[in-house]
PDB file of C-alpha atoms in Angstrom:
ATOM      1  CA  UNK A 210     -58.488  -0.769  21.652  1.00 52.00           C
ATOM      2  CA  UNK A 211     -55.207   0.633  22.015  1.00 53.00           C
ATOM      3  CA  UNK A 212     -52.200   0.050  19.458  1.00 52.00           C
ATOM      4  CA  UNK A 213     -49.023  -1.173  21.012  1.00 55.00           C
ATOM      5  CA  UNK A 214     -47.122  -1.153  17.923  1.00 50.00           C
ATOM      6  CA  UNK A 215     -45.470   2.958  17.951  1.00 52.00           C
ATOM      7  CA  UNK A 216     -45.627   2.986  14.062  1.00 50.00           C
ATOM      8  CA  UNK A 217     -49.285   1.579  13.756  1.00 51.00           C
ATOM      9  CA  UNK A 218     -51.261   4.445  11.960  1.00 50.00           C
ATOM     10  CA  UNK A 219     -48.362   6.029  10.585  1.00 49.00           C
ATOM     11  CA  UNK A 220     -48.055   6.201   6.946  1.00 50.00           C
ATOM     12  CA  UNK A 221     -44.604   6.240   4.395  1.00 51.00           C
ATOM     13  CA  UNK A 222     -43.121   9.704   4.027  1.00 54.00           C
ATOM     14  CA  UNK A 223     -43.302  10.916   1.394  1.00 54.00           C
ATOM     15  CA  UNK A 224     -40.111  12.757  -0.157  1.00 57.00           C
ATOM     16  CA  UNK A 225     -40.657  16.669  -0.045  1.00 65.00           C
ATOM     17  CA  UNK A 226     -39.804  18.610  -3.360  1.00 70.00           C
ATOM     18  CA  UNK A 227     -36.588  20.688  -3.165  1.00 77.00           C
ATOM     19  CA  UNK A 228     -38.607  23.841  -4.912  1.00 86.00           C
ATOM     20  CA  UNK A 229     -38.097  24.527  -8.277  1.00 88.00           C
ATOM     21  CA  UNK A 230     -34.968  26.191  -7.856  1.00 93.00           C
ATOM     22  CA  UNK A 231     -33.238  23.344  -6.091  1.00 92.00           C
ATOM     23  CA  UNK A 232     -34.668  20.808  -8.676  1.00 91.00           C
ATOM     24  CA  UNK A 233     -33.257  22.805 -11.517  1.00 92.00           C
ATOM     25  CA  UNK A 234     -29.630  22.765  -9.401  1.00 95.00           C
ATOM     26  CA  UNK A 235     -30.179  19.658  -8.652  1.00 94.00           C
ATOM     27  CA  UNK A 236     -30.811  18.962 -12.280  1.00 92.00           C
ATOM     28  CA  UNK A 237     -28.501  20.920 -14.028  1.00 92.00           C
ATOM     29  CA  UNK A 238     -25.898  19.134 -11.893  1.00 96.00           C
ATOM     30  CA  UNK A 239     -26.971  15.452 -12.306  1.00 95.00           C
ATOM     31  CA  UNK A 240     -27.215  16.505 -16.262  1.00 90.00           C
ATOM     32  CA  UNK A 241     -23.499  17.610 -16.375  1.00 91.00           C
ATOM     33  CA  UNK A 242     -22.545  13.949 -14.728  1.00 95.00           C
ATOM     34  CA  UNK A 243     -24.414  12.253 -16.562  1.00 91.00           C
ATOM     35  CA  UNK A 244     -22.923  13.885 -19.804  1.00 88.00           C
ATOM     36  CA  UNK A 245     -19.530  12.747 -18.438  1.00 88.00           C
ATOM     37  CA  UNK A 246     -20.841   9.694 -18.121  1.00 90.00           C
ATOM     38  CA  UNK A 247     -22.023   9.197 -21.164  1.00 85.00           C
ATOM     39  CA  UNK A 248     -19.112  10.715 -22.943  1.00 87.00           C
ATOM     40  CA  UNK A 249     -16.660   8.409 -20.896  1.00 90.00           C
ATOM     41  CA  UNK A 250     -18.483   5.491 -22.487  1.00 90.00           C
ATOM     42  CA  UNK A 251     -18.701   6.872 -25.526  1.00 87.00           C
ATOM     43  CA  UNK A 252     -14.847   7.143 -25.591  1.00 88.00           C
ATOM     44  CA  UNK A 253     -14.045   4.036 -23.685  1.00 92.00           C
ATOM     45  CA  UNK A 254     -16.167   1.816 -26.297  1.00 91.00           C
ATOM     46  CA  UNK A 255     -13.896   3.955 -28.878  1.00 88.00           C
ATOM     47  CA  UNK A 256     -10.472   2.972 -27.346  1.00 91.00           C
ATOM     48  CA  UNK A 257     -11.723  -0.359 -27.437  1.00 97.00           C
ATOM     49  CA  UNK A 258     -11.733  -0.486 -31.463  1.00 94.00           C
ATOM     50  CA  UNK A 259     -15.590   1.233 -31.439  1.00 89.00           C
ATOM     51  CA  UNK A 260     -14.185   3.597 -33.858  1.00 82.00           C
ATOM     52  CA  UNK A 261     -15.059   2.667 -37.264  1.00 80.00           C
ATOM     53  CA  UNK A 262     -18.497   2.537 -39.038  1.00 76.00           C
ATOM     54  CA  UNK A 263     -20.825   0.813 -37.971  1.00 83.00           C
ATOM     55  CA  UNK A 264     -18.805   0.455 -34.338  1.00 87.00           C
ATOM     56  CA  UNK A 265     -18.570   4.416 -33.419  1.00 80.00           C
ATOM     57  CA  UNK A 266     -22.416   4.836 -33.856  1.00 81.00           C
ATOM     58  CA  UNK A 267     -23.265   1.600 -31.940  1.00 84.00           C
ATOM     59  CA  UNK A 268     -20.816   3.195 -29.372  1.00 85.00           C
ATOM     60  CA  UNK A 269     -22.685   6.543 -29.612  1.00 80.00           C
ATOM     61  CA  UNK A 270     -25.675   4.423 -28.801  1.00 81.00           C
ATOM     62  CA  UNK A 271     -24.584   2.750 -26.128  1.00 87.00           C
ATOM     63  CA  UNK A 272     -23.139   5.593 -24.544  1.00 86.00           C
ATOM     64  CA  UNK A 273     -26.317   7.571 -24.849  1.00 82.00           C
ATOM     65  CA  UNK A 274     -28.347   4.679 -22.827  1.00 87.00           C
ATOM     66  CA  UNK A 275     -25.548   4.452 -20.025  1.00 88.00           C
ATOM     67  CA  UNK A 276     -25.751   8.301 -19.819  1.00 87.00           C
ATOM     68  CA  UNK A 277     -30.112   8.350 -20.094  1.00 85.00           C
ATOM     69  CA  UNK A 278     -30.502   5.615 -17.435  1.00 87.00           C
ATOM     70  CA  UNK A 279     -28.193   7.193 -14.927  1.00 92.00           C
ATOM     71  CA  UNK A 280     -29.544  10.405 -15.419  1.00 89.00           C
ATOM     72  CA  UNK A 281     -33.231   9.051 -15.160  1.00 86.00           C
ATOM     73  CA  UNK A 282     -32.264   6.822 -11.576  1.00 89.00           C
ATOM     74  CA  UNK A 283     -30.317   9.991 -10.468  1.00 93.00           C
ATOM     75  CA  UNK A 284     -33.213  12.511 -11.284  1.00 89.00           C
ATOM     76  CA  UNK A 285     -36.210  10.462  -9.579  1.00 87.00           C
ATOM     77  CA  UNK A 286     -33.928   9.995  -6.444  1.00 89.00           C
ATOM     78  CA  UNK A 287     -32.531  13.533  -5.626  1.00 91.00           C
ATOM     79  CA  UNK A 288     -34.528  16.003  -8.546  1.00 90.00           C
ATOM     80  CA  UNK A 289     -38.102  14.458  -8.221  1.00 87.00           C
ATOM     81  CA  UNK A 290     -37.910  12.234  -5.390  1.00 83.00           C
ATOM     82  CA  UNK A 291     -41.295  13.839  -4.285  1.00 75.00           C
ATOM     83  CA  UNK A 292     -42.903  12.820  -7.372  1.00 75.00           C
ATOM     84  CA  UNK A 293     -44.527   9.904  -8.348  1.00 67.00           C
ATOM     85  CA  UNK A 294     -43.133   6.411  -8.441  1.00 70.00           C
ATOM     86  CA  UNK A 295     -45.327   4.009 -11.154  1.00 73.00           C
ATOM     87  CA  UNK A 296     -42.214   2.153 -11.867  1.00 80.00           C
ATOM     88  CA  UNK A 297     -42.992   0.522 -15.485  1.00 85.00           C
ATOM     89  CA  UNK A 298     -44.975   3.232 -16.414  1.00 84.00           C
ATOM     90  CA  UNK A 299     -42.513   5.834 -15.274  1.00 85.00           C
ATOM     91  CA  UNK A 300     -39.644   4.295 -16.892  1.00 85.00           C
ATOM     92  CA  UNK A 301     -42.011   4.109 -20.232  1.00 88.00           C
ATOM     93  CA  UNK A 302     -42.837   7.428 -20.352  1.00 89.00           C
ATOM     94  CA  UNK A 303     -39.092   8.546 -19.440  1.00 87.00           C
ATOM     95  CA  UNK A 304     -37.928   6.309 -22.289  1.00 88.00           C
ATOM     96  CA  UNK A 305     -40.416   8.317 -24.796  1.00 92.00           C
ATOM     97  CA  UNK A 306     -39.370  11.231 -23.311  1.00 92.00           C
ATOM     98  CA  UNK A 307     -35.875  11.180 -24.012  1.00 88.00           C
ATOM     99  CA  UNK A 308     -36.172   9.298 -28.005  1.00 91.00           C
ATOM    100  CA  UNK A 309     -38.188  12.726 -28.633  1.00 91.00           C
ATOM    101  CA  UNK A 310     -35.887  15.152 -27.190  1.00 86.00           C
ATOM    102  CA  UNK A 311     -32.857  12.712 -29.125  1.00 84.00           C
ATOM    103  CA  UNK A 312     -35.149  13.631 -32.230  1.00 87.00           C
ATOM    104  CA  UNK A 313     -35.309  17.213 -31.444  1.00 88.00           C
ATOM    105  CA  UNK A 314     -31.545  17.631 -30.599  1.00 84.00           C
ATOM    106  CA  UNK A 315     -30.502  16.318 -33.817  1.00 83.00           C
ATOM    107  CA  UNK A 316     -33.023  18.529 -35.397  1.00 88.00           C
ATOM    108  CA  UNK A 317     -32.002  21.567 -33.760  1.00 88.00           C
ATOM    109  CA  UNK A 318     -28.154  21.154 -34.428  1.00 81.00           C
ATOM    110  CA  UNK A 319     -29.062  20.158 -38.304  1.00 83.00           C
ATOM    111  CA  UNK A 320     -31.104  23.272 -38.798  1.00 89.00           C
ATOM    112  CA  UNK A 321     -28.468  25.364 -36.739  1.00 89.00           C
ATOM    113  CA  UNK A 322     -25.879  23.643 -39.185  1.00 88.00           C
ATOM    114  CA  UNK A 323     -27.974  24.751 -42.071  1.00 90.00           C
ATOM    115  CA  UNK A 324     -29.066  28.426 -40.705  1.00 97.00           C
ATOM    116  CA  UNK A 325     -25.633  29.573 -39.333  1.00 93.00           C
ATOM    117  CA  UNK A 326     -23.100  31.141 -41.263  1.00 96.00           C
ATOM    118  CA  UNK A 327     -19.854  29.252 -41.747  1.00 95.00           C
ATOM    119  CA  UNK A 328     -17.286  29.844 -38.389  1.00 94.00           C
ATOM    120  CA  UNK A 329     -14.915  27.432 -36.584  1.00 89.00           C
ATOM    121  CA  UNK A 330     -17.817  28.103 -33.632  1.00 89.00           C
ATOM    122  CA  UNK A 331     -20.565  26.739 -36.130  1.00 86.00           C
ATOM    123  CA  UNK A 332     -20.830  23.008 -35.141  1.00 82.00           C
ATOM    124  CA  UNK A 333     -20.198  24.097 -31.039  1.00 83.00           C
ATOM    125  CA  UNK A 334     -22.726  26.653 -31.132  1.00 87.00           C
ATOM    126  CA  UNK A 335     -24.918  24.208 -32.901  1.00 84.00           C
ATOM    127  CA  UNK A 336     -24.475  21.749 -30.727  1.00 82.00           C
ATOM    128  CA  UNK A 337     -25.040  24.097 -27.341  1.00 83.00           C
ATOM    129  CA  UNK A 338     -28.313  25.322 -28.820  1.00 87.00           C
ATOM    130  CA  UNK A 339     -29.580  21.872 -29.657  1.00 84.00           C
ATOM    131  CA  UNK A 340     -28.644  20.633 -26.117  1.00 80.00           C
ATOM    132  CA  UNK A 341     -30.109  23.483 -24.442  1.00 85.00           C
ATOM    133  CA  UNK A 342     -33.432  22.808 -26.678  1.00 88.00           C
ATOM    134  CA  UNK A 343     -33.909  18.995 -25.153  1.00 86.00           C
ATOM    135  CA  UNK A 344     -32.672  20.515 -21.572  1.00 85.00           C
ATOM    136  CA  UNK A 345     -35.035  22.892 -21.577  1.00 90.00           C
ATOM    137  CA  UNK A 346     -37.541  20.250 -22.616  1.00 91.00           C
ATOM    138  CA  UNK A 347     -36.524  17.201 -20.441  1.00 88.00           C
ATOM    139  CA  UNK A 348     -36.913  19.330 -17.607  1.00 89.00           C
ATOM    140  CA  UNK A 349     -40.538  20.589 -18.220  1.00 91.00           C
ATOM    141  CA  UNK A 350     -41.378  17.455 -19.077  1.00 90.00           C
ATOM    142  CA  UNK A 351     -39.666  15.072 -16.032  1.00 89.00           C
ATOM    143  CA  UNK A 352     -41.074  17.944 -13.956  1.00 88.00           C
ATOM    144  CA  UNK A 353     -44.681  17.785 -14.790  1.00 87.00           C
ATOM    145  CA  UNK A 354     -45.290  14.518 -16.760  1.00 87.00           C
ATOM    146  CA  UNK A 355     -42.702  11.730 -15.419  1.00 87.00           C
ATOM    147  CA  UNK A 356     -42.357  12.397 -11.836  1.00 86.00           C
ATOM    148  CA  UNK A 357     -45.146  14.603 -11.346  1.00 84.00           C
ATOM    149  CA  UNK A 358     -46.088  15.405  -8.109  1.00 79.00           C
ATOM    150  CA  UNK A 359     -49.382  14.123  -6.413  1.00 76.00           C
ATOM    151  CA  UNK A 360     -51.638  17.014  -5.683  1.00 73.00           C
ATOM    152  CA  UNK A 361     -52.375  17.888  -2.106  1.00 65.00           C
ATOM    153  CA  UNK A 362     -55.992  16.860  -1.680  1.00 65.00           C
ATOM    154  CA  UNK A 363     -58.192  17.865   1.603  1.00 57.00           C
ATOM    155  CA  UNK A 364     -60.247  14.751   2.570  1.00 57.00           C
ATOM    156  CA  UNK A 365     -63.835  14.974   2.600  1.00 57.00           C
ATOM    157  CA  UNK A 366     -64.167  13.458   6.146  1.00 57.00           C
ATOM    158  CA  UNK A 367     -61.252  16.304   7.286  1.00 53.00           C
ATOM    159  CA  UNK A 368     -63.142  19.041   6.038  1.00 51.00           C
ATOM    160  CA  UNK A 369     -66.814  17.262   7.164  1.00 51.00           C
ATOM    161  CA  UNK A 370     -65.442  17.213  11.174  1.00 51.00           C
ATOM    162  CA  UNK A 371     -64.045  20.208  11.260  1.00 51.00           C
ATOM    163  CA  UNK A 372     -67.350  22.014  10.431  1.00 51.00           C
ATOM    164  CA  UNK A 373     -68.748  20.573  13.550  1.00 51.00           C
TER     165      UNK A 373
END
């Protein structure tokens, strides 16, 4: 029997991986928009009259969702596009992902606020190393946890036929 349809057989592409260099590009770049994303919001809600307590840190929050779900729709469509796509359990585990590395962030700068001497760079440099913490460890973890990508398997049947 002969198929008549020209795409019968053929099977979704699947995205190819830009290498780890391009996905850290790639990354870094989407992380910097998304930051000015994020810190738009943040000061938009603020003009608005966001900037009293309780208001700024409810702004703070919001901001920090706007900028996390951006970053997490931009990352699994240009970053990781080659990676898996579970959808609920993806976004899951990229939810958990980023309240840790919040967690760890605010750690980091409140121990750098606590370990550096006293300099009108202390809350910056706090702030850069904290940042660069929960980069380092979004990335390692989006990488090879979130959107990790399937492993190339060899098919028992392929290998079986071409033995003969």
């Amino acid at each position: 029997m002969v198929a008549t349809d020209p795409k019968a057989g053929a099977t979704a592409a699947v995205p190819s991986s830009p290498g780890l260099l391009g996905q850290l590009i790639r990354f870094g770049l989407i992380g910097g928009f998304c930051a000015l994303v994020d810190f738009g919001v943040y000061q938009g809600l603020r003009a608005l009259g966001m900037d009293a307590t309780p208001w700024v840190d409810i702004a703070r929050a919001l901001s920090f969702i706007v900028g996390t779900t951006t970053a997490f729709f931009l990352n699994r469509k240009f970053t990781f596009a080659g990676g898996r796509q579970e959808g609920a359990r993806q976004i899951g585990s990229f939810v958990l992902l980023y309240a840790v590395t919040f967690l760890v962030a605010v750690g980091v700068n409140r121990t750098m606020l606590h370990v550096l001497p006293d300099s009108a760079w202390k809350a910056t440099i706090g702030w850069v190393v904290s940042q660069a913490t929960a980069t380092m460890i979004n990335f390692v973890m989006l990488k090879w946890v979130v959107f990790r990508e399937p492993r190339a398997t060899v098919s028992p049947a392929v290998s079986s036929t071409e033995e003969n």
